């Protein structure tokens, strides 16, 4: 069964600190992995997209890593800001259909305190 | 900022009413999607479209219907709303290949 599991479910950190969010998946055949940021009451916004051949990709203070062998990904946030408070969703696409079926994790709820 | 819009943002309605959730995008994307998301849960695909006059059901069974008469417009209709339809509905669109999906702000629906 294709699944995407994220940990931790929630996380509280102090402003300025770093944190790492984890994503494990069983989706096969794998196409790409995406990280989205979803603010409360808003739609998700894409942070990174990585294909099978990419190990790391950065977007400002956000750095995503991918280990396609172990089917694990992480999102590292550097020097956190209050505006980083949001849900971070890991999404994996398969190659099994023209649509590129997406499998969504439940997200990690990050709260950054001043 | 993605050019994809949803209206209304919030809707409170009584059981049995017919409702239409609007979604429009100005990016010329062929692919459009509707997702349902409950608080703290993952997004579930309920409908998608490859282009004009193309609509398909997603993975999550839904009593809603969609239409795609114009590229930029992908409305979702519930003929008879029920409390079980209370949820957040997110519309998204994407271009060709690995292009990311751009999401609208969502519609929060409450059926009393």
Coordinates of N, CA and C in Angstrom, one line a residue:
Chain A
X1 N 0.8 -1.2 0.0 CA 0.0 0.0 0.0 C 0.9 1.2 0.0
X2 N 0.6 2.2 -0.9 CA 1.4 3.4 -1.0 C 1.0 4.3 0.1
X3 N 2.1 4.7 0.9 CA 1.9 5.6 2.0 C 3.0 6.6 2.2
X4 N 2.6 7.7 2.9 CA 3.6 8.7 3.2 C 3.4 9.0 4.7
X5 N 4.5 8.8 5.5 CA 4.4 9.0 6.9 C 5.4 10.1 7.3
X6 N 4.9 11.0 8.1 CA 5.7 12.1 8.5 C 5.9 12.1 10.1
X7 N 7.1 12.6 10.5 CA 7.3 12.8 11.9 C 8.2 14.0 12.1
X8 N 8.1 14.6 13.3 CA 7.1 14.4 14.3 C 5.7 14.9 13.8
X9 N 4.7 14.6 14.5 CA 3.4 15.1 14.2 C 3.3 16.6 14.4
X10 N 4.0 17.1 15.5 CA 4.0 18.5 15.8 C 5.4 18.8 16.5
X11 N 5.8 20.0 16.4 CA 7.1 20.5 16.9 C 7.0 21.9 17.3
X12 N 7.6 22.2 18.4 CA 7.7 23.6 18.9 C 9.2 23.9 19.1
X13 N 9.6 25.0 18.4 CA 11.0 25.5 18.6 C 11.0 27.0 18.8
X14 N 12.2 27.4 19.3 CA 12.3 28.9 19.6 C 12.9 29.6 18.3
X15 N 12.5 30.8 18.1 CA 12.9 31.6 17.0 C 14.4 31.6 16.9
X16 N 14.9 31.4 15.7 CA 16.4 31.4 15.5 C 17.0 30.0 15.5
X17 N 16.3 29.0 16.0 CA 16.8 27.7 16.0 C 16.5 26.9 14.7
X18 N 17.3 25.8 14.5 CA 17.1 25.0 13.4 C 16.2 23.8 13.7
X19 N 15.6 23.2 12.7 CA 14.9 22.0 12.9 C 14.9 21.1 11.7
X20 N 14.6 19.8 11.9 CA 14.5 18.9 10.7 C 13.2 18.1 10.8
X21 N 12.5 18.0 9.7 CA 11.3 17.3 9.7 C 11.5 16.0 8.8
X22 N 10.9 14.9 9.1 CA 11.2 13.7 8.5 C 10.0 13.2 7.7
X23 N 10.3 12.4 6.6 CA 9.2 11.9 5.7 C 9.7 10.5 5.3
X24 N 8.9 9.5 5.5 CA 9.2 8.1 5.0 C 8.1 7.7 4.1
X25 N 8.4 7.1 3.0 CA 7.3 6.7 2.0 C 7.5 5.3 1.5
X26 N 6.4 4.8 1.0 CA 6.4 3.4 0.4 C 5.9 3.5 -1.0
X27 N 5.8 4.7 -1.6 CA 5.2 4.8 -2.9 C 6.1 4.2 -3.9
X28 N 5.5 3.4 -4.8 CA 6.3 2.8 -5.9 C 5.4 2.6 -7.1
X29 N 5.8 2.8 -8.3 CA 7.2 3.3 -8.7 C 7.2 4.8 -8.4
X30 N 8.4 5.2 -7.9 CA 8.6 6.6 -7.5 C 8.9 7.5 -8.6
X31 N 8.3 8.7 -8.6 CA 8.6 9.7 -9.6 C 9.3 10.9 -9.0
X32 N 8.6 11.6 -8.0 CA 9.3 12.7 -7.4 C 8.7 13.0 -6.0
X33 N 9.4 13.8 -5.2 CA 8.9 14.1 -3.9 C 8.9 15.6 -3.7
X34 N 7.8 16.1 -3.1 CA 7.6 17.5 -2.9 C 7.4 17.8 -1.4
X35 N 7.9 19.0 -1.0 CA 7.5 19.5 0.3 C 6.7 20.8 0.1
X36 N 5.6 20.8 0.8 CA 4.7 22.0 0.8 C 4.6 22.6 2.2
X37 N 4.4 23.9 2.2 CA 4.1 24.7 3.4 C 2.7 25.1 3.4
X38 N 1.9 24.8 4.4 CA 0.5 25.2 4.5 C 0.3 26.1 5.7
X39 N 0.0 27.3 5.5 CA -0.4 28.2 6.6 C -1.8 27.9 7.0
X40 N -2.1 28.2 8.2 CA -3.5 27.9 8.7 C -4.5 28.6 7.9
X41 N -5.5 27.9 7.4 CA -6.6 28.5 6.6 C -6.2 28.8 5.2
X42 N -5.0 28.4 4.7 CA -4.6 28.7 3.4 C -4.3 27.4 2.6
X43 N -4.1 27.5 1.3 CA -3.7 26.3 0.5 C -2.2 26.1 0.6
X44 N -1.8 24.9 0.4 CA -0.3 24.6 0.4 C 0.4 25.3 -0.7
X45 N 1.7 25.7 -0.3 CA 2.6 26.4 -1.3 C 3.8 25.5 -1.4
X46 N 4.2 25.3 -2.6 CA 5.4 24.4 -2.9 C 6.7 25.0 -2.4
X47 N 7.5 24.2 -1.8 CA 8.8 24.6 -1.3 C 9.9 24.0 -2.3
X48 N 9.8 22.7 -2.5 CA 10.8 22.0 -3.3 C 10.2 20.8 -4.0
X49 N 10.8 20.4 -5.1 CA 10.5 19.2 -5.8 C 11.8 18.5 -6.2
X50 N 11.9 17.2 -5.8 CA 13.1 16.4 -6.1 C 12.7 15.2 -6.9
X51 N 13.5 14.9 -7.9 CA 13.3 13.6 -8.6 C 14.3 12.6 -8.1
X52 N 14.2 11.4 -8.7 CA 15.0 10.2 -8.2 C 16.5 10.6 -8.1
X53 N 17.0 11.3 -9.1 CA 18.4 11.5 -9.1 C 19.0 12.7 -8.3
X54 N 18.0 13.4 -7.6 CA 18.5 14.5 -6.8 C 18.5 14.1 -5.3
X55 N 19.6 14.5 -4.7 CA 19.8 14.2 -3.2 C 19.5 15.3 -2.3
X56 N 19.6 16.6 -2.8 CA 19.3 17.7 -2.0 C 18.9 18.9 -2.9
X57 N 18.0 19.7 -2.3 CA 17.6 20.9 -3.0 C 17.2 22.0 -2.0
X58 N 17.6 23.2 -2.2 CA 17.4 24.3 -1.3 C 16.5 25.3 -1.9
X59 N 15.8 26.0 -1.0 CA 15.0 27.1 -1.3 C 15.1 28.1 -0.1
X60 N 16.0 29.0 -0.2 CA 16.3 29.9 0.9 C 16.7 29.2 2.1
X61 N 16.0 29.3 3.2 CA 16.4 28.7 4.5 C 15.9 27.2 4.6
X62 N 15.2 26.8 3.5 CA 14.7 25.4 3.5 C 15.6 24.5 2.7
X63 N 16.0 23.4 3.2 CA 16.8 22.4 2.5 C 16.2 21.1 2.6
X64 N 15.9 20.5 1.5 CA 15.3 19.1 1.4 C 16.3 18.1 1.0
X65 N 16.3 17.0 1.6 CA 17.2 15.9 1.2 C 16.3 14.7 0.8
X66 N 16.9 13.8 -0.1 CA 16.2 12.6 -0.5 C 17.1 11.5 -0.6
X67 N 16.8 10.4 0.0 CA 17.5 9.1 -0.1 C 16.5 8.1 -0.7
X68 N 16.6 8.0 -2.0 CA 15.6 7.1 -2.7 C 15.8 5.6 -2.4
X69 N 17.0 5.3 -2.0 CA 17.2 3.9 -1.6 C 16.5 3.5 -0.3
X70 N 16.5 4.3 0.7 CA 15.8 4.0 1.9 C 14.4 4.6 1.9
X71 N 14.1 5.4 0.9 CA 12.8 6.0 0.8 C 12.5 6.9 1.9
X72 N 13.5 7.8 2.1 CA 13.4 8.8 3.2 C 13.7 10.2 2.7
X73 N 13.1 11.2 3.3 CA 13.4 12.6 2.9 C 13.3 13.4 4.2
X74 N 14.0 14.5 4.2 CA 14.0 15.4 5.3 C 13.9 16.8 4.8
X75 N 13.3 17.7 5.6 CA 13.3 19.1 5.4 C 13.9 19.8 6.5
X76 N 15.0 20.5 6.3 CA 15.8 21.2 7.3 C 15.5 22.7 7.2
X77 N 15.1 23.3 8.3 CA 14.8 24.7 8.3 C 15.9 25.4 9.2
X78 N 16.5 26.3 8.6 CA 17.7 27.0 9.3 C 17.2 28.4 9.8
X79 N 17.7 28.7 11.0 CA 17.4 30.0 11.6 C 15.9 30.4 11.5
X80 N 15.1 29.6 12.2 CA 13.7 29.7 12.1 C 13.2 31.1 12.4
X81 N 12.0 31.4 11.7 CA 11.4 32.7 12.0 C 9.9 32.4 12.4
X82 N 9.3 33.4 13.0 CA 7.9 33.3 13.4 C 7.0 32.9 12.2
X83 N 7.3 33.4 11.0 CA 6.5 33.1 9.9 C 6.7 31.7 9.4
X84 N 7.6 31.0 9.9 CA 7.8 29.5 9.6 C 6.7 28.7 10.2
X85 N 6.0 29.2 11.2 CA 4.9 28.5 11.8 C 3.9 28.1 10.8
X86 N 3.7 26.8 10.6 CA 2.8 26.3 9.6 C 2.8 24.8 9.6
X87 N 2.0 24.1 8.8 CA 2.1 22.7 8.6 C 2.9 22.4 7.4
X88 N 3.9 21.5 7.5 CA 4.8 21.1 6.4 C 4.4 19.7 5.9
X89 N 4.0 19.7 4.6 CA 3.4 18.4 4.0 C 4.4 17.8 3.0
X90 N 4.6 16.5 3.2 CA 5.5 15.8 2.3 C 4.5 15.1 1.3
X91 N 4.8 15.2 0.0 CA 4.0 14.6 -1.0 C 4.8 13.8 -2.0
X92 N 4.4 12.6 -2.3 CA 5.2 11.8 -3.2 C 4.3 11.4 -4.4
X93 N 4.9 11.6 -5.6 CA 4.2 11.3 -6.8 C 4.7 9.9 -7.4
X94 N 3.8 9.1 -8.0 CA 4.3 7.9 -8.6 C 4.3 8.0 -10.1
X95 N 4.9 7.0 -10.7 CA 5.1 7.0 -12.2 C 4.0 6.1 -12.9
X96 N 3.1 5.6 -12.0 CA 2.2 4.6 -12.5 C 1.0 5.1 -13.4
X97 N 0.9 6.4 -13.5 CA -0.3 6.9 -14.3 C 0.1 8.2 -14.9
X98 N -0.6 8.6 -16.0 CA -0.4 9.8 -16.7 C -0.5 11.0 -15.8
X99 N -1.5 10.9 -14.8 CA -1.7 12.0 -13.9 C -0.6 12.2 -13.0
X100 N 0.3 11.2 -12.7 CA 1.3 11.3 -11.7 C 0.6 11.4 -10.3
X101 N 0.0 10.4 -9.9 CA -0.7 10.3 -8.7 C 0.1 10.8 -7.5
X102 N -0.5 11.6 -6.7 CA 0.1 12.2 -5.5 C -0.4 11.6 -4.3
X103 N 0.6 11.3 -3.4 CA 0.3 10.7 -2.1 C 0.7 11.7 -1.0
X104 N -0.2 12.2 -0.2 CA 0.0 13.2 0.8 C 0.3 12.6 2.2
X105 N 1.3 13.2 2.9 CA 1.4 12.9 4.3 C 0.4 13.8 5.1
X106 N 0.3 13.6 6.4 CA -0.6 14.3 7.2 C 0.0 15.6 7.7
X107 N 1.3 15.8 7.4 CA 2.0 17.0 7.8 C 2.6 17.1 9.2
X108 N 3.6 17.9 9.3 CA 4.2 18.2 10.7 C 3.8 19.6 11.0
X109 N 3.1 19.8 12.1 CA 2.7 21.2 12.5 C 3.8 21.8 13.3
X110 N 4.5 22.8 12.7 CA 5.6 23.5 13.3 C 5.1 24.8 13.9
X111 N 5.5 25.0 15.2 CA 5.2 26.3 15.9 C 6.5 26.9 16.3
X112 N 6.8 28.2 15.9 CA 8.0 28.9 16.3 C 7.6 29.9 17.3
X113 N 8.2 29.9 18.4 CA 7.9 30.8 19.5 C 9.0 31.9 19.6
X114 N 8.6 33.1 20.0 CA 9.7 34.2 20.0 C 10.5 34.0 21.3
Chain B
X1 N 3.3 34.4 -6.0 CA 1.9 34.2 -5.6 C 1.1 33.6 -6.8
X2 N 0.5 32.4 -6.5 CA -0.2 31.7 -7.6 C -1.5 32.4 -8.0
X3 N -1.8 32.4 -9.3 CA -3.0 33.0 -9.7 C -4.2 32.0 -9.8
X4 N -4.6 31.5 -8.7 CA -5.7 30.6 -8.6 C -6.6 31.0 -7.5
X5 N -7.9 31.1 -7.8 CA -8.8 31.7 -6.9 C -10.0 30.8 -6.5
X6 N -10.5 30.9 -5.3 CA -11.6 30.1 -4.9 C -12.6 31.0 -4.2
X7 N -13.9 30.8 -4.5 CA -15.0 31.5 -3.8 C -16.1 30.5 -3.6
X8 N -16.8 30.7 -2.5 CA -16.5 31.6 -1.4 C -15.4 31.0 -0.5
X9 N -14.8 31.8 0.3 CA -13.8 31.3 1.2 C -14.4 30.6 2.4
X10 N -15.5 31.0 2.9 CA -16.3 30.4 3.9 C -17.7 30.3 3.5
X11 N -18.4 29.1 3.9 CA -19.8 28.9 3.6 C -20.4 28.1 4.7
X12 N -21.5 28.7 5.2 CA -22.3 27.9 6.2 C -23.7 27.8 5.6
X13 N -24.2 26.5 5.5 CA -25.4 26.3 4.7 C -26.2 25.1 5.4
X14 N -27.5 25.1 5.2 CA -28.3 24.1 5.8 C -28.3 22.8 5.0
X15 N -28.7 21.7 5.6 CA -28.8 20.4 5.0 C -29.8 20.5 3.8
X16 N -29.4 19.8 2.7 CA -30.3 19.7 1.6 C -30.1 20.8 0.5
X17 N -29.4 21.8 0.8 CA -29.2 22.9 -0.1 C -28.2 22.5 -1.2
X18 N -28.4 23.1 -2.4 CA -27.4 22.9 -3.5 C -26.4 24.0 -3.4
X19 N -25.1 23.6 -3.5 CA -24.0 24.6 -3.5 C -23.0 24.4 -4.6
X20 N -22.4 25.4 -5.1 CA -21.3 25.4 -6.1 C -20.1 26.1 -5.5
X21 N -19.0 25.4 -5.5 CA -17.8 26.1 -5.1 C -17.0 26.4 -6.4
X22 N -16.6 27.7 -6.4 CA -15.9 28.2 -7.6 C -14.4 28.1 -7.5
X23 N -13.8 27.8 -8.7 CA -12.3 27.8 -8.8 C -11.9 28.3 -10.1
X24 N -11.0 29.2 -10.2 CA -10.6 29.7 -11.5 C -9.1 30.0 -11.4
X25 N -8.4 29.8 -12.5 CA -6.9 30.1 -12.6 C -6.6 30.8 -13.9
X26 N -5.6 31.7 -13.8 CA -5.3 32.5 -15.0 C -3.9 32.1 -15.5
X27 N -3.4 30.9 -15.2 CA -2.1 30.5 -15.6 C -2.1 29.6 -16.9
X28 N -3.3 29.4 -17.4 CA -3.5 28.6 -18.6 C -3.2 27.1 -18.4
X29 N -3.2 26.7 -17.2 CA -2.9 25.3 -16.9 C -4.0 24.3 -17.4
X30 N -3.6 23.2 -18.0 CA -4.6 22.2 -18.4 C -5.1 21.4 -17.3
X31 N -4.3 21.0 -16.4 CA -4.7 20.1 -15.3 C -5.2 20.9 -14.1
X32 N -6.4 20.4 -13.6 CA -7.0 21.0 -12.4 C -7.5 19.9 -11.5
X33 N -7.5 20.2 -10.2 CA -7.8 19.2 -9.2 C -8.7 19.8 -8.1
X34 N -9.5 18.9 -7.5 CA -10.2 19.3 -6.2 C -9.8 18.3 -5.2
X35 N -9.4 18.8 -4.0 CA -9.0 18.0 -2.8 C -10.0 18.4 -1.7
X36 N -10.1 17.4 -0.8 CA -10.9 17.6 0.4 C -9.9 17.3 1.6
X37 N -9.9 18.2 2.6 CA -9.0 18.1 3.7 C -9.7 18.4 5.0
X38 N -9.7 17.4 5.9 CA -10.2 17.6 7.2 C -9.1 18.1 8.2
X39 N -9.4 18.8 9.3 CA -8.3 19.3 10.1 C -7.3 18.2 10.6
X40 N -6.0 18.5 10.4 CA -5.0 17.6 10.9 C -4.8 16.4 10.0
X41 N -5.5 16.3 8.9 CA -5.5 15.1 8.1 C -4.9 15.4 6.7
X42 N -4.6 14.4 6.0 CA -4.0 14.6 4.6 C -5.0 15.0 3.6
X43 N -4.6 15.6 2.5 CA -5.4 15.9 1.4 C -5.9 14.7 0.7
X44 N -7.1 14.6 0.3 CA -7.6 13.5 -0.5 C -8.2 14.1 -1.8
X45 N -7.7 13.5 -2.9 CA -8.2 13.9 -4.3 C -9.6 13.4 -4.5
X46 N -10.5 14.3 -4.9 CA -11.9 13.9 -5.1 C -12.2 14.1 -6.6
X47 N -11.6 15.0 -7.3 CA -11.9 15.1 -8.8 C -10.6 15.7 -9.4
X48 N -10.5 15.4 -10.7 CA -9.4 16.0 -11.5 C -9.8 16.2 -13.0
X49 N -9.1 17.0 -13.7 CA -9.4 17.2 -15.1 C -8.1 17.5 -15.8
X50 N -8.0 16.8 -17.0 CA -6.8 17.0 -17.9 C -6.9 18.2 -18.8
X51 N -8.2 18.7 -19.0 CA -8.4 19.8 -19.9 C -9.9 19.9 -20.1
X52 N -10.3 20.8 -21.0 CA -11.7 21.1 -21.3 C -12.4 19.8 -21.7
X53 N -13.6 19.7 -21.1 CA -14.5 18.5 -21.3 C -13.9 17.2 -20.8
X54 N -12.9 17.3 -19.9 CA -12.3 16.1 -19.3 C -12.5 16.2 -17.8
X55 N -13.2 15.2 -17.2 CA -13.3 15.2 -15.7 C -13.2 13.7 -15.3
X56 N -12.6 13.5 -14.2 CA -12.4 12.1 -13.6 C -12.6 12.2 -12.1
X57 N -13.1 11.1 -11.5 CA -13.2 11.0 -10.1 C -11.8 10.6 -9.5
X58 N -11.6 11.1 -8.3 CA -10.3 10.8 -7.6 C -10.4 9.6 -6.7
X59 N -9.6 9.6 -5.7 CA -9.5 8.4 -4.9 C -10.6 8.3 -3.8
X60 N -10.9 9.5 -3.3 CA -11.9 9.6 -2.3 C -13.3 9.7 -2.9
X61 N -14.2 8.8 -2.5 CA -15.5 8.8 -3.0 C -16.2 10.1 -2.6
X62 N -16.8 10.8 -3.5 CA -17.5 12.0 -3.2 C -18.8 12.1 -3.9
X63 N -19.8 12.7 -3.3 CA -21.1 12.9 -3.9 C -21.1 14.2 -4.7
X64 N -20.0 14.9 -4.8 CA -20.0 16.1 -5.6 C -19.8 15.8 -7.1
X65 N -20.0 16.8 -7.9 CA -19.7 16.7 -9.4 C -19.0 17.9 -9.8
X66 N -18.3 17.8 -10.9 CA -17.5 18.9 -11.4 C -17.7 19.0 -12.9
X67 N -17.3 20.2 -13.5 CA -17.4 20.4 -14.9 C -16.2 21.2 -15.3
X68 N -15.8 21.1 -16.6 CA -14.7 21.8 -17.1 C -15.1 22.3 -18.5
X69 N -15.8 23.4 -18.6 CA -16.2 23.9 -19.9 C -15.2 24.9 -20.5
X70 N -14.5 25.5 -19.5 CA -13.4 26.5 -19.9 C -12.2 26.1 -19.2
X71 N -11.0 26.3 -19.9 CA -9.7 26.0 -19.3 C -9.5 26.5 -17.9
X72 N -10.0 27.8 -17.7 CA -9.6 28.5 -16.5 C -10.6 28.2 -15.3
X73 N -11.7 27.5 -15.6 CA -12.8 27.4 -14.6 C -13.1 25.9 -14.3
X74 N -13.2 25.6 -13.0 CA -13.4 24.2 -12.6 C -14.3 24.2 -11.4
X75 N -15.6 24.4 -11.5 CA -16.5 24.5 -10.4 C -16.9 23.1 -9.8
X76 N -17.1 23.0 -8.6 CA -17.5 21.8 -7.9 C -18.9 22.0 -7.3
X77 N -19.8 21.1 -7.5 CA -21.2 21.2 -7.1 C -21.7 20.1 -6.2
X78 N -22.4 20.4 -5.2 CA -23.0 19.5 -4.3 C -24.5 19.7 -4.4
X79 N -25.2 18.7 -5.0 CA -26.7 18.8 -5.2 C -27.5 18.9 -3.9
X80 N -27.1 18.2 -2.9 CA -27.8 18.2 -1.7 C -26.8 18.1 -0.5
X81 N -26.5 19.2 0.1 CA -25.4 19.2 1.1 C -25.9 18.5 2.4
X82 N -24.9 17.8 3.0 CA -25.2 17.1 4.3 C -24.1 17.4 5.3
X83 N -24.3 17.3 6.6 CA -23.3 17.6 7.6 C -22.0 16.8 7.3
X84 N -22.0 15.6 6.7 CA -20.8 14.9 6.4 C -20.0 15.5 5.4
X85 N -20.5 16.5 4.7 CA -19.8 17.3 3.7 C -18.9 18.4 4.3
X86 N -19.1 18.6 5.6 CA -18.4 19.7 6.2 C -16.9 19.4 6.2
X87 N -16.1 20.3 5.6 CA -14.7 20.1 5.4 C -14.1 21.3 4.7
X88 N -12.8 21.2 4.4 CA -12.1 22.3 3.6 C -11.9 21.7 2.2
X89 N -12.3 22.5 1.2 CA -12.1 22.0 -0.2 C -11.0 22.9 -0.9
X90 N -10.0 22.3 -1.4 CA -8.9 23.0 -2.0 C -8.9 22.6 -3.5
X91 N -8.7 23.7 -4.3 CA -8.6 23.6 -5.7 C -7.1 23.8 -6.1
X92 N -6.6 23.1 -7.1 CA -5.3 23.2 -7.5 C -5.2 23.1 -9.0
X93 N -4.1 23.6 -9.6 CA -3.8 23.4 -11.0 C -2.4 23.2 -11.3
X94 N -2.0 22.6 -12.4 CA -0.6 22.4 -12.7 C -0.5 22.4 -14.3
X95 N 0.8 22.7 -14.7 CA 1.1 22.6 -16.1 C 1.6 21.3 -16.5
X96 N 2.5 21.2 -17.5 CA 3.0 20.0 -18.0 C 4.1 19.4 -17.2
X97 N 4.3 18.1 -17.3 CA 5.4 17.4 -16.7 C 5.4 17.5 -15.2
X98 N 6.6 17.8 -14.6 CA 6.7 17.8 -13.2 C 6.4 19.1 -12.5
X99 N 5.7 20.0 -13.3 CA 5.3 21.3 -12.7 C 4.6 21.1 -11.4
X100 N 4.9 22.0 -10.5 CA 4.2 21.9 -9.2 C 2.8 22.2 -9.3
X101 N 2.0 21.7 -8.3 CA 0.6 22.1 -8.3 C 0.5 23.4 -7.5
X102 N -0.3 24.3 -8.0 CA -0.6 25.5 -7.3 C -1.9 25.5 -6.7
X103 N -2.0 25.8 -5.4 CA -3.3 25.6 -4.7 C -4.0 27.0 -4.5
X104 N -5.3 26.9 -4.5 CA -6.1 28.1 -4.1 C -6.1 28.2 -2.6
X105 N -6.7 29.2 -2.1 CA -6.8 29.4 -0.6 C -7.8 28.5 0.1
X106 N -8.6 27.8 -0.7 CA -9.6 26.9 -0.1 C -10.9 27.5 0.3
X107 N -11.9 26.6 0.4 CA -13.3 27.0 0.8 C -13.6 26.1 2.0
X108 N -13.8 26.8 3.2 CA -14.3 26.0 4.4 C -15.8 26.0 4.4
X109 N -16.3 24.7 4.3 CA -17.7 24.5 4.2 C -18.2 23.9 5.5
X110 N -19.3 24.5 6.0 CA -20.0 23.9 7.2 C -21.4 23.7 6.9
X111 N -21.8 22.5 7.0 CA -23.2 22.1 6.7 C -23.9 21.8 8.0
X112 N -25.0 22.6 8.3 CA -25.7 22.4 9.6 C -26.9 21.4 9.5

